[in-house]
Short mmCIF file of C-alpha atoms in Angstrom, two decimals:
data_model
loop_
_atom_site.label_atom_id
_atom_site.label_comp_id
_atom_site.label_asym_id
_atom_site.label_seq_id
_atom_site.Cartn_x
_atom_site.Cartn_y
_atom_site.Cartn_z
CA MET A 1 -6.37 17.02 -13.75
CA LYS A 2 -4.80 13.77 -14.53
CA GLU A 3 -6.80 10.66 -15.34
CA LYS A 4 -7.88 8.74 -12.28
CA LYS A 5 -6.14 5.45 -11.80
CA LEU A 6 -8.76 2.71 -12.11
CA ARG A 7 -8.79 -0.13 -9.59
CA ILE A 8 -10.14 -3.56 -10.52
CA LEU A 9 -10.76 -6.51 -8.30
CA ILE A 10 -10.48 -9.95 -10.06
CA ALA A 11 -12.16 -12.47 -7.93
CA LYS A 12 -13.05 -16.13 -8.13
CA PRO A 13 -16.25 -17.05 -6.33
CA GLY A 14 -17.40 -20.67 -6.03
CA LEU A 15 -15.68 -23.93 -5.63
CA ASP A 16 -13.72 -24.50 -8.81
CA GLY A 17 -9.98 -24.14 -8.62
CA HIS A 18 -9.30 -23.18 -12.21
CA ASP A 19 -7.64 -19.80 -11.82
CA ARG A 20 -5.71 -19.65 -15.11
CA GLY A 21 -8.21 -17.40 -16.85
CA ALA A 22 -8.53 -15.13 -13.84
CA LYS A 23 -4.80 -14.81 -13.53
CA TYR A 24 -4.41 -14.17 -17.23
CA VAL A 25 -7.00 -11.36 -17.14
CA ALA A 26 -5.43 -9.87 -13.95
CA ARG A 27 -2.00 -9.77 -15.56
CA ALA A 28 -3.22 -8.46 -18.85
CA LEU A 29 -5.11 -5.62 -17.15
CA LYS A 30 -2.05 -4.79 -15.16
CA ASP A 31 -0.08 -4.55 -18.39
CA GLU A 32 -2.80 -2.18 -19.64
CA GLY A 33 -1.99 0.17 -16.82
CA TYR A 34 -4.71 -0.68 -14.31
CA GLU A 35 -4.31 -1.49 -10.62
CA VAL A 36 -5.53 -5.02 -10.24
CA ILE A 37 -6.23 -6.68 -6.94
CA TYR A 38 -6.22 -10.50 -7.05
CA THR A 39 -7.58 -12.52 -4.15
CA GLY A 40 -7.15 -16.12 -5.28
CA ILE A 41 -9.66 -19.04 -5.59
CA ARG A 42 -12.75 -20.09 -3.62
CA GLN A 43 -13.90 -16.71 -2.25
CA THR A 44 -17.39 -16.34 -0.83
CA ALA A 45 -19.72 -13.69 -2.18
CA GLU A 46 -19.44 -11.92 1.22
CA SER A 47 -15.70 -11.78 1.20
CA ILE A 48 -15.61 -10.53 -2.42
CA VAL A 49 -17.98 -7.69 -1.57
CA LYS A 50 -16.06 -6.75 1.59
CA THR A 51 -12.84 -6.76 -0.34
CA ALA A 52 -14.31 -4.62 -3.19
CA ILE A 53 -15.44 -2.04 -0.62
CA GLN A 54 -12.24 -1.89 1.43
CA GLU A 55 -10.18 -1.71 -1.73
CA ASP A 56 -12.54 1.06 -3.14
CA VAL A 57 -12.44 -0.54 -6.58
CA ASP A 58 -14.21 0.78 -9.65
CA PHE A 59 -14.78 -2.71 -11.12
CA VAL A 60 -15.19 -6.25 -9.91
CA GLY A 61 -14.42 -8.95 -12.50
CA LEU A 62 -15.67 -12.39 -11.56
CA SER A 63 -14.43 -15.62 -13.00
CA LEU A 64 -16.26 -18.90 -12.61
CA LEU A 65 -16.04 -22.21 -14.38
CA SER A 66 -18.15 -24.38 -12.14
CA GLY A 67 -21.51 -23.52 -13.49
CA ALA A 68 -22.82 -21.70 -10.40
CA HIS A 69 -22.73 -18.25 -12.11
CA ASN A 70 -26.46 -17.87 -12.19
CA GLU A 71 -26.57 -17.90 -8.40
CA LEU A 72 -23.32 -16.34 -7.41
CA PHE A 73 -22.94 -13.46 -9.83
CA PRO A 74 -26.34 -11.93 -9.08
CA LYS A 75 -25.70 -12.57 -5.33
CA ILE A 76 -22.60 -10.30 -5.49
CA VAL A 77 -24.43 -7.57 -7.30
CA GLU A 78 -27.17 -7.78 -4.64
CA LEU A 79 -24.72 -7.63 -1.74
CA LEU A 80 -23.00 -4.63 -3.31
CA LYS A 81 -26.38 -2.87 -3.43
CA GLU A 82 -27.11 -3.81 0.19
CA ASN A 83 -23.80 -2.12 1.10
CA ASP A 84 -24.53 1.10 -0.80
CA ALA A 85 -21.83 0.12 -3.29
CA GLU A 86 -24.00 -0.36 -6.47
CA ASP A 87 -21.70 2.12 -8.29
CA ILE A 88 -19.09 -0.58 -8.48
CA VAL A 89 -19.36 -2.13 -12.01
CA VAL A 90 -19.51 -5.92 -12.12
CA PHE A 91 -18.46 -8.00 -15.08
CA GLY A 92 -18.04 -11.70 -15.44
CA GLY A 93 -16.14 -14.30 -17.33
CA GLY A 94 -15.47 -18.02 -17.65
CA VAL A 95 -17.36 -20.98 -19.02
CA ILE A 96 -20.79 -19.38 -19.34
CA PRO A 97 -23.35 -20.67 -21.85
CA GLU A 98 -24.66 -18.00 -24.32
CA GLU A 99 -28.19 -18.58 -23.20
CA ASP A 100 -27.35 -17.53 -19.62
CA ILE A 101 -26.00 -14.18 -20.64
CA PRO A 102 -29.30 -12.29 -21.01
CA PHE A 103 -30.34 -13.37 -17.50
CA LEU A 104 -26.95 -12.27 -16.01
CA ARG A 105 -27.20 -8.89 -17.80
CA GLU A 106 -30.69 -8.46 -16.46
CA LYS A 107 -29.36 -9.18 -12.95
CA GLY A 108 -26.87 -6.35 -13.11
CA ILE A 109 -23.75 -7.95 -14.47
CA GLN A 110 -22.67 -5.30 -16.95
CA ALA A 111 -20.78 -7.54 -19.34
CA VAL A 112 -19.86 -11.32 -19.74
CA PHE A 113 -16.72 -12.36 -21.49
CA THR A 114 -16.53 -15.95 -22.61
CA PRO A 115 -13.32 -17.89 -23.43
CA GLY A 116 -11.28 -16.55 -26.30
CA THR A 117 -12.30 -12.86 -25.76
CA PRO A 118 -9.41 -10.58 -26.72
CA ILE A 119 -8.20 -8.49 -23.81
CA LYS A 120 -8.92 -5.38 -25.88
CA THR A 121 -12.68 -6.07 -25.72
CA ILE A 122 -12.42 -6.01 -21.90
CA VAL A 123 -10.37 -2.78 -21.93
CA ASP A 124 -12.83 -1.15 -24.28
CA PHE A 125 -15.69 -2.11 -21.92
CA ILE A 126 -13.81 -0.75 -18.89
CA GLU A 127 -13.01 2.50 -20.66
CA SER A 128 -16.63 2.88 -21.81
CA GLN A 129 -17.72 2.61 -18.12
CA ARG A 130 -15.22 5.12 -16.74
CA ASN A 131 -17.05 7.76 -14.81
CA ASP A 132 -14.47 10.31 -13.72
CA MET B 1 -15.39 16.73 3.66
CA ARG B 2 -16.70 17.05 7.21
CA ASP B 3 -19.15 14.25 6.65
CA LEU B 4 -16.45 11.98 5.24
CA ALA B 5 -14.16 12.75 8.20
CA ARG B 6 -17.02 12.04 10.67
CA ASP B 7 -17.81 8.72 9.05
CA ILE B 8 -14.19 7.71 9.08
CA VAL B 9 -14.02 8.47 12.79
CA LEU B 10 -17.12 6.41 13.26
CA GLY B 11 -15.26 3.53 11.58
CA LYS B 12 -17.56 3.21 8.54
CA THR B 13 -15.87 0.96 6.06
CA ARG B 14 -16.86 2.70 2.84
CA ALA B 15 -15.80 6.09 4.22
CA ILE B 16 -12.45 4.76 5.31
CA ALA B 17 -11.87 3.22 1.87
CA ARG B 18 -12.90 6.46 0.14
CA GLY B 19 -10.64 8.54 2.38
CA ILE B 20 -7.67 6.42 1.41
CA SER B 21 -8.50 6.75 -2.30
CA LEU B 22 -8.79 10.48 -1.90
CA ALA B 23 -5.24 10.56 -0.55
CA GLU B 24 -4.00 8.18 -3.19
CA ASN B 25 -5.41 10.23 -6.04
CA ASP B 26 -4.35 13.45 -4.41
CA SER B 27 -7.90 14.66 -5.03
CA LEU B 28 -9.36 17.95 -3.98
CA GLY B 29 -10.00 18.00 -0.29
CA ARG B 30 -7.09 15.72 0.70
CA GLU B 31 -5.38 18.34 2.80
CA GLU B 32 -8.63 19.38 4.52
CA LEU B 33 -9.46 15.77 5.27
CA ILE B 34 -6.04 14.95 6.79
CA ASP B 35 -6.34 18.10 8.97
CA LEU B 36 -9.86 17.13 10.13
CA LEU B 37 -8.61 13.69 11.07
CA HIS B 38 -5.47 14.84 12.91
CA PRO B 39 -7.14 15.30 16.27
CA HIS B 40 -8.23 11.67 16.26
CA THR B 41 -4.86 10.24 15.42
CA GLY B 42 -2.05 8.94 17.66
CA LYS B 43 -3.89 6.07 19.31
CA ALA B 44 -2.99 3.20 17.00
CA ARG B 45 0.22 1.17 17.24
CA ILE B 46 1.86 1.32 13.87
CA LEU B 47 3.83 -1.70 12.90
CA GLY B 48 5.94 -2.00 9.76
CA ILE B 49 6.90 -5.27 8.03
CA THR B 50 9.68 -5.09 5.48
CA GLY B 51 12.14 -7.46 3.84
CA PRO B 52 13.25 -8.77 0.48
CA PRO B 53 10.69 -10.18 -2.03
CA GLY B 54 9.44 -13.63 -1.09
CA ALA B 55 10.58 -13.42 2.52
CA GLY B 56 7.02 -14.16 3.64
CA LYS B 57 5.93 -10.68 4.71
CA SER B 58 2.31 -11.13 3.73
CA THR B 59 2.09 -14.62 5.29
CA LEU B 60 3.53 -13.19 8.48
CA ALA B 61 1.12 -10.29 8.40
CA ASP B 62 -1.76 -12.80 8.10
CA LEU B 63 -0.62 -14.50 11.29
CA LEU B 64 -0.05 -11.20 13.12
CA ILE B 65 -3.66 -10.23 12.29
CA ALA B 66 -4.82 -13.51 13.83
CA GLY B 67 -2.74 -12.75 16.99
CA GLU B 68 -4.16 -9.29 17.29
CA ARG B 69 -7.71 -10.50 16.79
CA ARG B 70 -7.25 -13.10 19.59
CA LYS B 71 -6.42 -10.13 21.89
CA GLY B 72 -9.62 -8.49 20.67
CA HIS B 73 -7.78 -5.75 18.83
CA LYS B 74 -9.13 -4.21 15.63
CA VAL B 75 -6.50 -4.42 12.86
CA ALA B 76 -5.84 -2.68 9.65
CA VAL B 77 -3.26 -3.60 7.03
CA VAL B 78 -1.81 -1.48 4.26
CA ALA B 79 0.05 -3.71 1.85
CA VAL B 80 2.15 -2.00 -0.81
CA ASP B 81 3.19 -3.61 -4.06
CA PRO B 82 5.12 -2.02 -6.92
CA SER B 83 3.56 -0.23 -9.90
CA SER B 84 5.09 -0.99 -13.29
CA PRO B 85 7.40 1.81 -14.21
CA PHE B 86 6.35 1.22 -17.85
CA THR B 87 2.60 0.99 -17.85
CA GLY B 88 1.75 2.33 -14.41
CA GLY B 89 -0.29 -0.86 -13.86
CA ALA B 90 0.04 -2.99 -10.79
CA LEU B 91 -0.94 -6.46 -9.74
CA LEU B 92 -1.67 -6.30 -6.05
CA GLY B 93 -1.51 -9.75 -4.64
CA ASP B 94 -0.44 -9.45 -0.98
CA ARG B 95 -4.05 -9.70 0.07
CA LEU B 96 -4.24 -13.25 -1.27
CA ARG B 97 -2.39 -14.44 1.80
CA MET B 98 -4.70 -12.67 4.17
CA GLN B 99 -8.10 -13.50 2.74
CA SER B 100 -9.00 -15.75 5.65
CA HIS B 101 -9.77 -12.47 7.45
CA ALA B 102 -11.87 -11.09 4.64
CA GLU B 103 -15.18 -11.57 6.37
CA ASP B 104 -14.03 -10.27 9.77
CA GLU B 105 -15.58 -6.81 10.21
CA HIS B 106 -12.75 -5.81 12.50
CA VAL B 107 -10.10 -6.38 9.99
CA PHE B 108 -9.52 -3.83 7.19
CA ILE B 109 -7.04 -4.59 4.42
CA ARG B 110 -6.05 -2.20 1.70
CA SER B 111 -3.64 -2.86 -1.12
CA MET B 112 -1.72 0.06 -2.48
CA ALA B 113 0.45 0.40 -5.58
CA SER B 114 3.67 2.37 -5.15
CA ARG B 115 2.76 4.65 -8.04
CA GLY B 116 6.35 5.58 -8.83
CA HIS B 117 7.34 6.39 -5.26
CA LEU B 118 10.63 4.91 -4.21
CA GLY B 119 11.32 3.83 -0.68
CA GLY B 120 9.12 0.70 -0.41
CA VAL B 121 5.86 2.47 0.29
CA SER B 122 3.67 4.88 -1.77
CA ARG B 123 3.41 8.64 -1.28
CA ALA B 124 -0.10 8.23 0.12
CA THR B 125 0.80 5.51 2.68
CA VAL B 126 1.41 8.18 5.33
CA ASP B 127 -2.15 9.45 4.81
CA ALA B 128 -3.62 6.03 4.70
CA ILE B 129 -2.05 5.32 8.11
CA LYS B 130 -3.71 8.47 9.47
CA VAL B 131 -7.11 7.57 8.10
CA LEU B 132 -6.89 4.08 9.69
CA ASP B 133 -5.56 5.48 13.00
CA ALA B 134 -8.43 8.01 13.12
CA ALA B 135 -10.89 5.21 12.30
CA GLY B 136 -10.10 3.54 15.48
CA PHE B 137 -8.00 0.52 14.60
CA ASP B 138 -5.82 -0.54 17.55
CA THR B 139 -3.07 -1.79 15.31
CA VAL B 140 -2.10 -0.65 11.85
CA ILE B 141 0.33 -2.99 9.98
CA VAL B 142 2.20 -1.52 7.05
CA GLU B 143 3.74 -4.12 4.64
CA THR B 144 6.31 -2.63 2.23
CA ILE B 145 7.06 -3.87 -1.23
CA GLY B 146 9.94 -6.40 -1.28
CA VAL B 147 12.91 -4.13 -0.50
CA GLY B 148 16.46 -4.14 -1.57
CA GLN B 149 19.07 -1.99 0.25
CA THR B 150 17.85 1.56 0.32
CA GLU B 151 14.15 1.41 0.77
CA VAL B 152 14.06 2.72 4.28
CA ASP B 153 11.03 5.03 4.31
CA ILE B 154 9.20 2.61 6.59
CA ILE B 155 11.13 3.68 9.72
CA GLU B 156 9.81 7.17 9.23
CA LEU B 157 6.15 5.97 9.09
CA THR B 158 5.91 3.39 11.87
CA ASP B 159 6.59 2.83 15.54
CA LEU B 160 8.17 -0.58 15.21
CA VAL B 161 9.68 -2.32 12.22
CA LEU B 162 9.89 -6.05 11.72
CA LEU B 163 12.63 -6.86 9.20
CA VAL B 164 11.97 -10.32 7.71
CA LEU B 165 14.91 -12.25 6.42
CA VAL B 166 15.16 -15.71 4.97
CA PRO B 167 18.02 -18.12 4.60
CA GLY B 168 19.76 -18.36 1.22
CA MET B 169 20.05 -14.67 0.39
CA GLY B 170 23.81 -14.34 0.47
CA ASP B 171 26.63 -14.29 2.92
CA GLU B 172 27.27 -12.04 5.93
CA ILE B 173 28.77 -9.30 3.74
CA GLN B 174 25.27 -8.70 2.37
CA ALA B 175 24.09 -8.29 5.92
CA MET B 176 26.86 -5.84 6.69
CA LYS B 177 26.14 -3.48 3.83
CA ALA B 178 24.53 -0.22 4.66
CA GLY B 179 20.74 -0.01 4.37
CA VAL B 180 18.42 -2.88 5.05
CA MET B 181 20.15 -4.21 8.21
CA GLU B 182 19.93 -0.74 9.79
CA ILE B 183 16.20 -0.50 9.64
CA GLY B 184 14.77 -3.37 11.72
CA ASP B 185 13.75 -3.07 15.44
CA ILE B 186 13.04 -6.76 15.56
CA PHE B 187 14.78 -9.18 13.18
CA VAL B 188 12.59 -12.04 12.09
CA ILE B 189 14.22 -15.00 10.41
CA ASN B 190 11.34 -16.63 8.61
CA LYS B 191 11.34 -20.15 7.08
CA SER B 192 13.33 -21.29 10.09
CA ASP B 193 12.56 -24.86 9.05
CA LYS B 194 14.73 -24.36 6.00
CA GLU B 195 18.46 -25.15 5.80
CA GLY B 196 20.67 -22.26 6.57
CA ALA B 197 18.36 -20.50 9.02
CA ASP B 198 20.67 -21.10 12.02
CA LYS B 199 23.67 -19.89 10.05
CA LEU B 200 21.70 -16.75 9.08
CA ARG B 201 20.86 -16.15 12.70
CA THR B 202 24.44 -16.38 13.67
CA GLU B 203 25.41 -13.92 10.91
CA VAL B 204 22.74 -11.38 11.88
CA GLU B 205 23.69 -11.61 15.51
CA TYR B 206 27.33 -11.23 14.52
CA VAL B 207 26.54 -8.00 12.55
CA LEU B 208 24.39 -6.63 15.38
CA GLY B 209 27.07 -7.53 17.80
CA PHE B 210 29.41 -5.19 15.99
CA LYS B 211 26.94 -2.33 16.17
CA TYR B 212 26.22 -2.80 19.81
CA ALA B 213 29.62 -4.05 21.01
CA HIS B 214 29.67 -1.77 24.01
CA GLU B 215 25.96 -1.85 24.85
CA MET B 216 24.75 -5.40 24.26
CA GLU B 217 21.57 -4.82 26.26
CA LYS B 218 20.36 -2.58 23.42
CA MET B 219 20.79 -5.20 20.83
CA ASN B 220 17.67 -5.89 18.76
CA PRO B 221 15.89 -9.15 19.32
CA VAL B 222 16.27 -11.84 16.66
CA CYS B 223 13.25 -14.17 16.33
CA MET B 224 13.20 -17.45 14.53
CA VAL B 225 9.84 -18.03 12.89
CA SER B 226 8.29 -20.44 10.48
CA ALA B 227 5.16 -18.79 9.18
CA LYS B 228 4.25 -21.93 7.31
CA MET B 229 4.59 -24.26 10.23
CA LYS B 230 3.15 -21.57 12.59
CA GLN B 231 6.24 -21.77 14.82
CA GLY B 232 7.83 -19.06 16.88
CA LEU B 233 4.99 -16.57 16.52
CA GLU B 234 4.19 -16.34 20.24
CA ALA B 235 7.81 -15.43 20.98
CA LEU B 236 7.75 -12.78 18.25
CA GLU B 237 4.51 -11.28 19.54
CA GLU B 238 5.99 -11.13 23.02
CA GLU B 239 9.18 -9.46 21.80
CA ALA B 240 7.05 -6.90 19.89
CA GLU B 241 4.94 -6.22 23.02
CA GLU B 242 8.10 -5.81 25.17
CA TRP B 243 9.73 -3.53 22.54
CA PHE B 244 6.52 -1.45 22.54
CA GLN B 245 6.45 -1.21 26.34
CA HIS B 246 10.09 -0.18 26.39
CA LEU B 247 9.42 2.47 23.74
CA SER B 248 6.48 4.00 25.49
CA LEU B 249 7.91 3.88 29.03
CA SER B 250 11.28 5.30 28.05
CA GLY B 251 9.69 8.19 26.15
CA LEU B 252 11.25 6.97 22.93
CA LEU B 253 7.89 6.45 21.31
CA GLU B 254 6.93 10.07 21.88
CA GLN B 255 10.30 11.19 20.52
CA LYS B 256 9.94 8.97 17.54
CA ARG B 257 6.52 10.28 16.76
CA LYS B 258 7.68 13.95 17.11
CA GLU B 259 10.58 13.20 14.75
CA ARG B 260 8.07 11.73 12.36
CA ILE B 261 6.03 14.95 12.47
CA GLN B 262 9.16 17.03 11.91
CA LYS B 263 9.94 14.98 8.81
CA GLU B 264 6.40 15.32 7.62
CA LEU B 265 6.46 19.03 8.03
CA LYS B 266 9.71 19.25 6.01
CA ARG B 267 8.10 17.14 3.36
CA ILE B 268 5.00 19.33 3.20
CA PHE B 269 7.06 22.52 3.35
CA SER B 270 9.40 21.57 0.48
CA ALA B 271 6.52 20.31 -1.61
CA LYS B 272 4.63 23.62 -1.15
CA ILE B 273 7.77 25.74 -1.79
CA HIS B 274 8.44 23.73 -4.89
CA GLU B 275 4.84 24.06 -6.14
CA LEU B 276 4.81 27.81 -5.39
CA LEU B 277 8.10 28.58 -7.14
CA ASP B 278 7.30 26.31 -10.11
CA LYS B 279 4.27 28.40 -10.58
CA LYS B 280 5.72 31.86 -9.94
CA MET B 281 8.78 31.24 -12.15
CA ASP B 282 6.77 29.30 -14.65
CA PHE B 283 9.46 26.65 -14.62
CA TYR B 284 7.80 24.07 -16.83
CA ASN B 285 6.98 26.43 -19.60
CA ASN B 286 10.49 27.93 -19.64
CA VAL B 287 12.59 24.79 -19.01
CA GLU B 288 12.94 23.91 -22.60
CA GLU B 289 14.27 27.35 -23.52
CA TRP B 290 16.54 27.37 -20.58
CA ALA B 291 17.99 24.04 -21.44
CA GLU B 292 18.66 25.26 -24.97
CA MET B 293 20.69 28.15 -23.58
CA ILE B 294 22.71 25.81 -21.45
CA TYR B 295 23.24 23.42 -24.32
CA GLN B 296 24.51 26.40 -26.44
CA LYS B 297 26.92 27.18 -23.57
CA LYS B 298 25.49 30.66 -23.39
CA VAL B 299 25.03 30.21 -19.56
CA GLN B 300 26.07 27.76 -16.84
CA PRO B 301 23.44 25.74 -15.00
CA TYR B 302 24.12 26.70 -11.37
CA ARG B 303 24.80 30.32 -12.14
CA PHE B 304 21.75 30.61 -14.24
CA ILE B 305 19.42 29.16 -11.60
CA ASN B 306 21.01 31.12 -8.78
CA GLU B 307 20.61 34.36 -10.74
CA SER B 308 17.05 33.61 -11.73
CA LEU B 309 16.12 32.90 -8.15
CA HIS B 310 17.90 35.92 -6.86
CA ASP B 311 16.15 38.20 -9.49
CA PHE B 312 12.82 36.59 -8.57
CA LEU B 313 13.23 37.11 -4.75
CA LYS B 314 14.40 40.69 -5.36
CA LYS B 315 11.35 41.44 -7.42
CA GLU B 316 9.07 39.84 -4.79
CA SER B 317 10.48 41.97 -1.95
CA GLU B 318 10.07 45.24 -3.80
#
């Protein structure tokens, strides 16, 4: 059987409008052969979770530069769980201080990529989580 | 599979999403699922939106969702974007324009990549429509990828097609070419606030006037809309409603849907025959050797295939 086509939602929760990083990652992952769904800036946690479920994605990548990651990232993981969708892998990126990463990992964010991360690192992570 | 079909009919979001993925990935159980859902289909109105890239299809879809919701209808959207022919990847961004409905539980939006299928939709779009129809959505909107001149699959999948055009795409000769102008039921001229919109309308009506010179009453409606300024939408919704009424009262809708089933059966039939013969004649393992014989001019392509098929069928009937 041929390899399953992975679907990835790239979403921007919170109030900052800096979508350059999110768009860069979305485009780079497309070029790597993934199907990437991009929904634009200022999405609520609820809308991100509903979108992830309707689109039946395998991954949700969250980008945040406003500093609200410690509240919003775990909230999205929680909401996925409440909707029986905890199999969807969540990762994050953006301006996130090193010292916050262990907390986010503990809350179920499977990986955090800070600025300057090569796209290959993200691809390696995605491939390591593939479960088909 | 029965559980999944049941949950889809009950309208459970995760099941609907999974059902569409199953069809997209052509996974085991796809045929069974579609058959299980079949008795529950046929209730939804299926609306297509097509047109060139950048014509405003997604924005229009967003406004149509709002209109349907005001009427209390449940709405689903399938938005198709192209897959890269080089990497197979896709950036699906139609949804961006419809995110204002993301938290509405009676709106379901699904982005699909074309995955190499030509024709403006993906191979699995037909199945996705069935899943959504069976799930109880009153209206299913299918938005094609930005089309050029031959992507006309949408007429085979939907009850009613909105062809979205915008000013500045070329002269009336473009509109007279075969293809895109032949696929709309309702012609929507979007960005009507832009220069050239009235001229485009005249040109479209001129081309349609040729087609229906002797039966002007059959001429397709042409609607001027500005999705950005939210103008002309009510008139468009009324035209769509009227067109639907006309289709169902005249029996044309039934006829259209039966034709669609015929085409679907043809498609399934030829795919199955293809698959069967590929397997029986071991085409893929032999093709290299056969090509070599033809390259060496030992045999001729048509004669060779005709004789191989003939021999195979003879052996089968013995």
